[in-house]
Short mmCIF file of C-alpha atoms in Angstrom, two decimals:
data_model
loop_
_atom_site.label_atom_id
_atom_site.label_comp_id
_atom_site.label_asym_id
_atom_site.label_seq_id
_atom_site.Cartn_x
_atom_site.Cartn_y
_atom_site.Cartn_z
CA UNK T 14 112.56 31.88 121.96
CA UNK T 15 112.78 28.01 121.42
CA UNK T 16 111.53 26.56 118.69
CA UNK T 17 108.86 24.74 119.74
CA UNK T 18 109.67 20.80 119.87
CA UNK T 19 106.88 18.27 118.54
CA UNK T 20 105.74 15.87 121.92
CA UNK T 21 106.82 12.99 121.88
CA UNK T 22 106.81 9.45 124.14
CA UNK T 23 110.01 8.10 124.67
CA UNK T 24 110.45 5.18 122.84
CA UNK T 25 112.89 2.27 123.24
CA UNK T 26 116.21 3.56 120.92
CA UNK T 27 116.44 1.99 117.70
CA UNK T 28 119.38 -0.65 117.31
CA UNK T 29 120.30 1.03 114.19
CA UNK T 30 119.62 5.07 114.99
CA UNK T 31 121.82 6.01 111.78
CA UNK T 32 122.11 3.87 108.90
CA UNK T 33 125.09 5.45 107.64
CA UNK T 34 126.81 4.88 111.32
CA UNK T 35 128.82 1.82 111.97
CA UNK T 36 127.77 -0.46 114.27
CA UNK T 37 130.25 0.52 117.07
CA UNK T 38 129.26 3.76 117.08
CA UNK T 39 125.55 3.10 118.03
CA UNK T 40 126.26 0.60 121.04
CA UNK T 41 128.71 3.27 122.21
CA UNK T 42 126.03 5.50 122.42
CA UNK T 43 123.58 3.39 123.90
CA UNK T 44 126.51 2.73 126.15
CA UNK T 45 126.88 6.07 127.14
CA UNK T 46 123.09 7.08 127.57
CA UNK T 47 122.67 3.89 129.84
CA UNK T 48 126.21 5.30 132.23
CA UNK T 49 124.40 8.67 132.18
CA UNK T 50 121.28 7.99 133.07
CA UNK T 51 122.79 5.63 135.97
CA UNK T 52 124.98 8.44 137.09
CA UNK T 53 121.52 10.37 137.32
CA UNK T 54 120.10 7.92 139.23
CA UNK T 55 122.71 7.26 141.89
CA UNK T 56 122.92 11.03 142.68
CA UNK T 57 118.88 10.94 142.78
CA UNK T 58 119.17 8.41 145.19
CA UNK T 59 121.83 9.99 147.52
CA UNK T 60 120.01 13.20 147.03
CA UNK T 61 116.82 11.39 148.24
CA UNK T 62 119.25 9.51 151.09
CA UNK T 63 120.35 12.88 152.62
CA UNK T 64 117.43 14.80 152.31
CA UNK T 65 114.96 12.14 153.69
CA UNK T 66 117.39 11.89 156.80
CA UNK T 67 117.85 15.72 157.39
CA UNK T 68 113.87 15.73 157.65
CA UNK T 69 114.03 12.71 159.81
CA UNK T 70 116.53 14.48 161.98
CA UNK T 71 115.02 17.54 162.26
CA UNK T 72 111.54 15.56 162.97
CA UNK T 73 112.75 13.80 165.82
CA UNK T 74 114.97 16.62 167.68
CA UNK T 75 112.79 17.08 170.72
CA UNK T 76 112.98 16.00 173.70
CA UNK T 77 110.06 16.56 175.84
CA UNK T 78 108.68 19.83 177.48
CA UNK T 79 111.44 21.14 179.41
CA UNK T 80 113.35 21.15 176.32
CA UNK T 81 113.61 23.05 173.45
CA UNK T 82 111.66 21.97 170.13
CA UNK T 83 112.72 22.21 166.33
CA UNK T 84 108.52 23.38 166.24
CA UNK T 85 109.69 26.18 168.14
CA UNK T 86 112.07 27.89 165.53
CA UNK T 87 110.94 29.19 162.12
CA UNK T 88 114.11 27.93 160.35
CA UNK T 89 114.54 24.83 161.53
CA UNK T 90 110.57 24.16 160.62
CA UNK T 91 112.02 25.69 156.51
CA UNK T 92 114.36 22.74 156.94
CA UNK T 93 112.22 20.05 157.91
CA UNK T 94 109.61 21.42 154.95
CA UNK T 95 112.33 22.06 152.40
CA UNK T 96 114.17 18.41 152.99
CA UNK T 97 110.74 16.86 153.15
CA UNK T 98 109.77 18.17 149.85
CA UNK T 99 113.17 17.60 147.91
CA UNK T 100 112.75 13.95 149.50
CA UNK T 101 109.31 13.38 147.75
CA UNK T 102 110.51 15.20 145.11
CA UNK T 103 113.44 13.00 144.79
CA UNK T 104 111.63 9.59 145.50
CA UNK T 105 109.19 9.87 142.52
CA UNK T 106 112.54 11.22 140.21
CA UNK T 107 114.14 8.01 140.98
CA UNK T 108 111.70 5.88 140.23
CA UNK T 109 111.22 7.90 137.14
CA UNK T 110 115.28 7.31 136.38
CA UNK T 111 114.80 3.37 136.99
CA UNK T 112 111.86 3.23 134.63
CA UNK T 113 114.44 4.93 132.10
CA UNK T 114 117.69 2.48 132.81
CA UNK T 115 115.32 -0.26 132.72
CA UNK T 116 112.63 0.25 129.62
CA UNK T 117 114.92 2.87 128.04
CA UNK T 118 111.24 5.18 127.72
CA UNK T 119 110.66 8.41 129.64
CA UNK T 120 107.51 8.37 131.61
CA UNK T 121 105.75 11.83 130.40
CA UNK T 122 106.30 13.17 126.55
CA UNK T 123 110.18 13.50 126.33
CA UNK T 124 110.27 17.14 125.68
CA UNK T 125 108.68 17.88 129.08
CA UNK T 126 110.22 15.09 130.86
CA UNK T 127 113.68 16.97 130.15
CA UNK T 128 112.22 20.91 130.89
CA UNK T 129 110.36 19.35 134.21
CA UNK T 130 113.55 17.48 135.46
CA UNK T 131 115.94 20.79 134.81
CA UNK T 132 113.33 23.78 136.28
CA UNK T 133 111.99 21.48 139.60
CA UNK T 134 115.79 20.25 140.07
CA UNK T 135 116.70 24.20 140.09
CA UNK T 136 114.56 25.35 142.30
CA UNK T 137 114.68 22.68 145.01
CA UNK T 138 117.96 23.30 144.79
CA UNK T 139 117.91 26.80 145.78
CA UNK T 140 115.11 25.83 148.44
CA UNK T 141 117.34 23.44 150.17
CA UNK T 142 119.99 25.83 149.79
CA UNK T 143 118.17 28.69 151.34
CA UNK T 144 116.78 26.40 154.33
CA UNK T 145 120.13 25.15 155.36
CA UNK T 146 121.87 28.57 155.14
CA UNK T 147 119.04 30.25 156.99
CA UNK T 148 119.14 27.23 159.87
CA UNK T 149 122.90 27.88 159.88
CA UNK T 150 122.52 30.97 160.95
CA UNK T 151 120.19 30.69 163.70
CA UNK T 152 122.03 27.83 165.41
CA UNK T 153 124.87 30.06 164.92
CA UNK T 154 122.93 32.20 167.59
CA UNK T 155 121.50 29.62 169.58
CA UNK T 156 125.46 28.74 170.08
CA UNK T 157 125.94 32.07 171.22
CA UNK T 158 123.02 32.12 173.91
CA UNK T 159 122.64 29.90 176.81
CA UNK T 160 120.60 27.65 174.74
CA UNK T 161 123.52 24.89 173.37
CA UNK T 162 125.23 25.10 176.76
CA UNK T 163 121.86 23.74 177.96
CA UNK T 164 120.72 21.39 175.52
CA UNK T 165 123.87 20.26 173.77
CA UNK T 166 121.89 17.57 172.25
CA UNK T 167 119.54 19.80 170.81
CA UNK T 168 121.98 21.61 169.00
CA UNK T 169 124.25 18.31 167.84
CA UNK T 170 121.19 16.96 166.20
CA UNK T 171 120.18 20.10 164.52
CA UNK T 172 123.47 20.47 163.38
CA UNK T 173 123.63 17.26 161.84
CA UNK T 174 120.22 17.85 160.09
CA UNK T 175 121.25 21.02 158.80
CA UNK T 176 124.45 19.09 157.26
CA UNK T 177 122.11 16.10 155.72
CA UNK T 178 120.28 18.73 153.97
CA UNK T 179 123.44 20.78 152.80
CA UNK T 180 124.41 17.51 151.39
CA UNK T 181 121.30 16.75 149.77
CA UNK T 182 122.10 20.43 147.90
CA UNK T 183 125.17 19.11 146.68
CA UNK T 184 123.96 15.98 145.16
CA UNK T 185 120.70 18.19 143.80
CA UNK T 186 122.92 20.36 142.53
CA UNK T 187 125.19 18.28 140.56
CA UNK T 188 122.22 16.88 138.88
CA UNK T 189 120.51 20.05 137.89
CA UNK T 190 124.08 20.03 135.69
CA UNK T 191 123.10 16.54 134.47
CA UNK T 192 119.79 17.88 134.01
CA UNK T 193 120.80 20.76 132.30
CA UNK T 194 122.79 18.69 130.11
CA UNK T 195 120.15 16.97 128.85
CA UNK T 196 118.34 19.76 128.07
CA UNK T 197 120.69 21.19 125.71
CA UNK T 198 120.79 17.32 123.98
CA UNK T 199 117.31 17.60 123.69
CA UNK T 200 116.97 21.16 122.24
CA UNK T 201 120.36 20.02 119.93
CA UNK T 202 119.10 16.67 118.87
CA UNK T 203 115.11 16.42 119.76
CA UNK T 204 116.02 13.34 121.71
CA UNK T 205 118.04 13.22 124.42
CA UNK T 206 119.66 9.54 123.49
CA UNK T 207 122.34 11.66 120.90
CA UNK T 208 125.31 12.04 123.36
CA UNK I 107 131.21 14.73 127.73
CA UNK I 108 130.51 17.75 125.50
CA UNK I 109 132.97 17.81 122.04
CA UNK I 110 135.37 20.24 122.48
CA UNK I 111 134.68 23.20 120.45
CA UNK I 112 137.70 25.51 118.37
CA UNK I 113 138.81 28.56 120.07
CA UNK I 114 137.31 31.62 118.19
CA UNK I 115 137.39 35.50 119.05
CA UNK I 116 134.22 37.35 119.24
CA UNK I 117 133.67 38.86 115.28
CA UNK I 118 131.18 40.79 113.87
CA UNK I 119 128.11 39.44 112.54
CA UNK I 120 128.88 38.86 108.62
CA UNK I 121 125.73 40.71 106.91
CA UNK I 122 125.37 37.54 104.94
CA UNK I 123 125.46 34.78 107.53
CA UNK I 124 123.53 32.00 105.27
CA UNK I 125 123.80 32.78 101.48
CA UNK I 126 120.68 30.76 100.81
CA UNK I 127 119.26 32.42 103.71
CA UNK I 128 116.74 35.92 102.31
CA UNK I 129 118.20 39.50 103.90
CA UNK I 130 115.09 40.06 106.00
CA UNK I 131 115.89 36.48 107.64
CA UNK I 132 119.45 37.81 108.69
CA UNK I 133 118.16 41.35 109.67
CA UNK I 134 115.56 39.98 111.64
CA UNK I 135 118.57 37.51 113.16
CA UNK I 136 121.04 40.97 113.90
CA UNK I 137 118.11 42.73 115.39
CA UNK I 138 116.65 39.52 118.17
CA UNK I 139 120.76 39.26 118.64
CA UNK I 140 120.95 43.04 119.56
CA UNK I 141 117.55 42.90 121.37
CA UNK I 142 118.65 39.44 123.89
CA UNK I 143 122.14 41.32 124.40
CA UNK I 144 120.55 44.41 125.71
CA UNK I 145 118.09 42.77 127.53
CA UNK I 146 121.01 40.83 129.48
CA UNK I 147 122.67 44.38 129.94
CA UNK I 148 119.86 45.52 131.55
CA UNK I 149 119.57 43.22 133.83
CA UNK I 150 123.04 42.66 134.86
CA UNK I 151 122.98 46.96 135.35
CA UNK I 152 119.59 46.35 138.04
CA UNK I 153 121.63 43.14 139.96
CA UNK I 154 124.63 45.78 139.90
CA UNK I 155 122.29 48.34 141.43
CA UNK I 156 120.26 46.06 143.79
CA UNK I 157 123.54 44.14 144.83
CA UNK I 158 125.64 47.52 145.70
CA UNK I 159 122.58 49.54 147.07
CA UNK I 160 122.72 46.39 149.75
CA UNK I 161 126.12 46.14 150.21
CA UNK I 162 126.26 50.17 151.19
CA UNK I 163 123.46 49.84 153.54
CA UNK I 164 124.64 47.51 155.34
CA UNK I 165 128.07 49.44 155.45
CA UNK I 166 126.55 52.30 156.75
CA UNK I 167 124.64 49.84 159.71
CA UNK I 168 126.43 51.42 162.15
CA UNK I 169 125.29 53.81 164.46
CA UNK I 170 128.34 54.53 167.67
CA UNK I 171 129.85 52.47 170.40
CA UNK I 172 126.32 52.50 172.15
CA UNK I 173 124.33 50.60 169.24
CA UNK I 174 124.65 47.22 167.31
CA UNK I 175 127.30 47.28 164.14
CA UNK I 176 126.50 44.81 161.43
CA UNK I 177 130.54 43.92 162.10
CA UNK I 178 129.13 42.05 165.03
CA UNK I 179 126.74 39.50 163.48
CA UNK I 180 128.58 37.22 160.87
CA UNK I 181 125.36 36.61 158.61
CA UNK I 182 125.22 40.82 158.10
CA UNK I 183 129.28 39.99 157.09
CA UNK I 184 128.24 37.27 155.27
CA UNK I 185 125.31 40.15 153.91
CA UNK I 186 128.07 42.42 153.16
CA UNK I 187 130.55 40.33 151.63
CA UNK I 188 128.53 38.60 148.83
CA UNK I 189 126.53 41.58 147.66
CA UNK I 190 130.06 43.50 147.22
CA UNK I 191 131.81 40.33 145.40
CA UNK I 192 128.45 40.38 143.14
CA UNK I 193 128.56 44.12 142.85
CA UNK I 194 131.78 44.04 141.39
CA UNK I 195 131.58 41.22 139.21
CA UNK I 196 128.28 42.60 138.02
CA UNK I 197 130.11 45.98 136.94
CA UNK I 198 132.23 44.32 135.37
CA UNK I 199 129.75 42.32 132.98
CA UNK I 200 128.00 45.14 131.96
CA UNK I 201 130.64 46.29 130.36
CA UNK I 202 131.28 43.46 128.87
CA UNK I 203 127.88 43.48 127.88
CA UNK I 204 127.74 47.22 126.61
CA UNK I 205 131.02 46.46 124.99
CA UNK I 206 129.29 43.23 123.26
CA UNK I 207 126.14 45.56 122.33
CA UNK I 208 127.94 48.39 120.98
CA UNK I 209 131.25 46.00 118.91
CA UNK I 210 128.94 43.04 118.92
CA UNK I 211 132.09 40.70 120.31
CA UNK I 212 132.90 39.59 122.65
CA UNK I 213 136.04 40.45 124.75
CA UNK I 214 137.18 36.70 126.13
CA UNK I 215 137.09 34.12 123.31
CA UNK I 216 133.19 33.50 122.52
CA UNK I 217 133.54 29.45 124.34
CA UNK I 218 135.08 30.96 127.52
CA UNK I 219 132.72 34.01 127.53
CA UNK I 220 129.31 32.03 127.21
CA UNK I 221 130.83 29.30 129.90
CA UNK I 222 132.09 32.02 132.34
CA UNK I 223 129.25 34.33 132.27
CA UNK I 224 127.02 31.01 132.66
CA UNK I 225 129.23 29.60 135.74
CA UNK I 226 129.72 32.67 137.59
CA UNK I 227 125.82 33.67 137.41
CA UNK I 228 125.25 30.37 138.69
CA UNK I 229 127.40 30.54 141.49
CA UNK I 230 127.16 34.04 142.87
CA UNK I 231 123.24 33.28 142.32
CA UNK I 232 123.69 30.64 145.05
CA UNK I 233 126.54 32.78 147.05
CA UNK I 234 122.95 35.88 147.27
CA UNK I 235 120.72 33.64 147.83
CA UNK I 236 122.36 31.95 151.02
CA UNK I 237 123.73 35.14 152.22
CA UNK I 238 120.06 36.63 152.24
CA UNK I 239 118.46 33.41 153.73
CA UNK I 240 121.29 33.49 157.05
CA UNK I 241 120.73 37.14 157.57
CA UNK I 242 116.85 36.69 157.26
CA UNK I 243 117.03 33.95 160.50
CA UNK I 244 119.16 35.91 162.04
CA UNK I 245 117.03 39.17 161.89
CA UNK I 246 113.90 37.03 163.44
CA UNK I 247 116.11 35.99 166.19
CA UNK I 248 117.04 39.54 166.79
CA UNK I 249 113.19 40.62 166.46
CA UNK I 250 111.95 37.88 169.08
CA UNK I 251 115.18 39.44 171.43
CA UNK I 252 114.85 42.95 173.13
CA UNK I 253 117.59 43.97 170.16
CA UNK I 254 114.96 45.31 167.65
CA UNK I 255 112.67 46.99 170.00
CA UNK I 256 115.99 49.20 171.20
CA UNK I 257 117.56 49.70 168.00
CA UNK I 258 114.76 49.27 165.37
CA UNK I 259 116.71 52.22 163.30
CA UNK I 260 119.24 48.82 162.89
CA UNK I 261 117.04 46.43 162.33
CA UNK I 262 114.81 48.50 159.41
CA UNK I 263 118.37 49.26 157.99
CA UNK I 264 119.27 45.30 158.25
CA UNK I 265 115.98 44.66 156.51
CA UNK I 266 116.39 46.89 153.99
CA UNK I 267 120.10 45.64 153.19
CA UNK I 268 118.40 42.00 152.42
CA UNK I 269 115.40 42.79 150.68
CA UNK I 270 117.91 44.43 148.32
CA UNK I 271 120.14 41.76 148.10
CA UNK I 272 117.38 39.11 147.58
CA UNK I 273 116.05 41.26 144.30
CA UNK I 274 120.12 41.38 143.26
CA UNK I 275 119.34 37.59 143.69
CA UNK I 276 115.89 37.36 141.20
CA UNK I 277 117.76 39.53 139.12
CA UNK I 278 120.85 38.01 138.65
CA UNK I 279 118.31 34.50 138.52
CA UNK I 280 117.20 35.54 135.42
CA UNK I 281 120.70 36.20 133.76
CA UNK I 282 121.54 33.26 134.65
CA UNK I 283 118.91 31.84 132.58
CA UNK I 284 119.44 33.76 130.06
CA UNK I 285 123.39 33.09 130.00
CA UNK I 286 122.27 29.37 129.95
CA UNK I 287 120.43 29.85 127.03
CA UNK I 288 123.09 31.52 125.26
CA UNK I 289 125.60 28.12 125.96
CA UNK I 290 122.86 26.47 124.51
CA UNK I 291 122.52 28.20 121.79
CA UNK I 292 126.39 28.50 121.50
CA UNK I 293 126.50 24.61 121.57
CA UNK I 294 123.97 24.31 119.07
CA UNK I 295 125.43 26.49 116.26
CA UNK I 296 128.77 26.96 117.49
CA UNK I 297 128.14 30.51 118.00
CA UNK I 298 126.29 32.88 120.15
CA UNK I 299 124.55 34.64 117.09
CA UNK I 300 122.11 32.07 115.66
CA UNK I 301 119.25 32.34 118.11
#
């Protein structure tokens, strides 16, 4: 039901974007697009951060034959996939954010730059969501069997994974808003440097 | 960051919204407007259906002193819980939906309509969506254990419960993106109508 939007590269902004706009006003936006776009890439980068160590944790919680193995549970296997993913995910988005602070240009056409970011940010979001809730639950059980008495270890370490990746949600999640945001700039202005 | 918009109660549609605009322009406008709303009530009335069809059969998971409860296993609470809090809340936006269809206002002021509606599908989207992810790990736990080969009455019920609650989820998904769109179009035009 949108109107479509004509593609476009992102381009560096224009020191003057409205003629009939003081000068102020256009370095406060600038300003403001250049805070934004930071804030986006610090919570990238703590998304990455938490995700990227959940995985690692999760990887490395084994101990050998006579103990229990994250390979040997379904959920903790979603976690490890779903925090390995978002971690990817995340590394190429902040790379894609630093491209922007620095040359003030969006790597693909704007218009699906902005749509990309929002929908993948979304989803991973409910895919890390759904991974740590369904690991919660089954260490939840593995707490109530002989299992954690056994291999308290095993259960710490998952525990902490499953927290990383919880985290990870959070930061994911408050960028999807940031995401979001830009969206509606976009679809407002058809450029997301109008703040 | 976003300018604060004016208070405003939900009006009717004036049958002249844009005087330069022609009258089949402001029809067509009324009749997309009328067609979005009831597609919204719609699916607000299936998450209602899915989300309280799941809630009741997991109430009714209960089968005497000798068999399981879902009371016992705090991911079938957890089941319980969020598909009863989305139940409700669901109920209560379709009416405000049917009461939006039929008066064409809204019954909050239009900002804090669009912005609650958006918020709260948001959330309780996330609130399914976890709920139905713990109670899936816990269900394979109780499949691997002697539990499901004993009671598998409980566990088809338990099954049942969550696939209904996960299409209450993909439901109440895609009001959410709908109710998105309609703060975007809200911030675009300062008003829910112009789509």
């Amino acid at each position: 039901m949108l109107s479509p939007q004509p593609l476009r590269n992102g381009e560096t902004p224009s020191p003057h974007p409205r003629i009939s706009a003081p000068h102020f006003h256009s370095t406060l936006s600038v300003q403001k697009l250049r805070r934004f776009n930071s804030l986006i890439l610090l919570l990238r980068l703590l998304a990455f951060c938490f995700s990227l160590s959940s995985s690692i944790f999760m990887l490395t919680n084994s101990r050998g034959s006579d103990s229990p193995s994250w390979r040997d549970f379904d959920a903790f296997r979603y976690v490890f996939a779903a925090n390995a993913i978002v971690a990817i995910y995340s590394l190429l988005e902040v790379a894609a954010s630093a491209w922007e602070v620095l040359k003030s240009a969006t790597i693909f056409p704007e218009v699906l730059q902005v749509w990309f970011d929002f929908g993948h940010d979304q989803i991973f979001a409910y895919l890390l969501l759904s991974a740590g809730s369904a690991a919660t639950a089954l260490v939840k059980t593995l707490k109530d069997r002989d299992t954690c008495r056994s291999f308290s270890a095993f259960c710490l370490q998952s525990d902490i994974a499953i927290a990383l990746g919880f985290l990870g949600f959070l930061f994911l999640g408050f960028t999807t808003l940031l995401s979001g945001y830009r969206v509606v700039c976009f679809v407002i202005n058809g450029s997301r440097f109008h703040l």
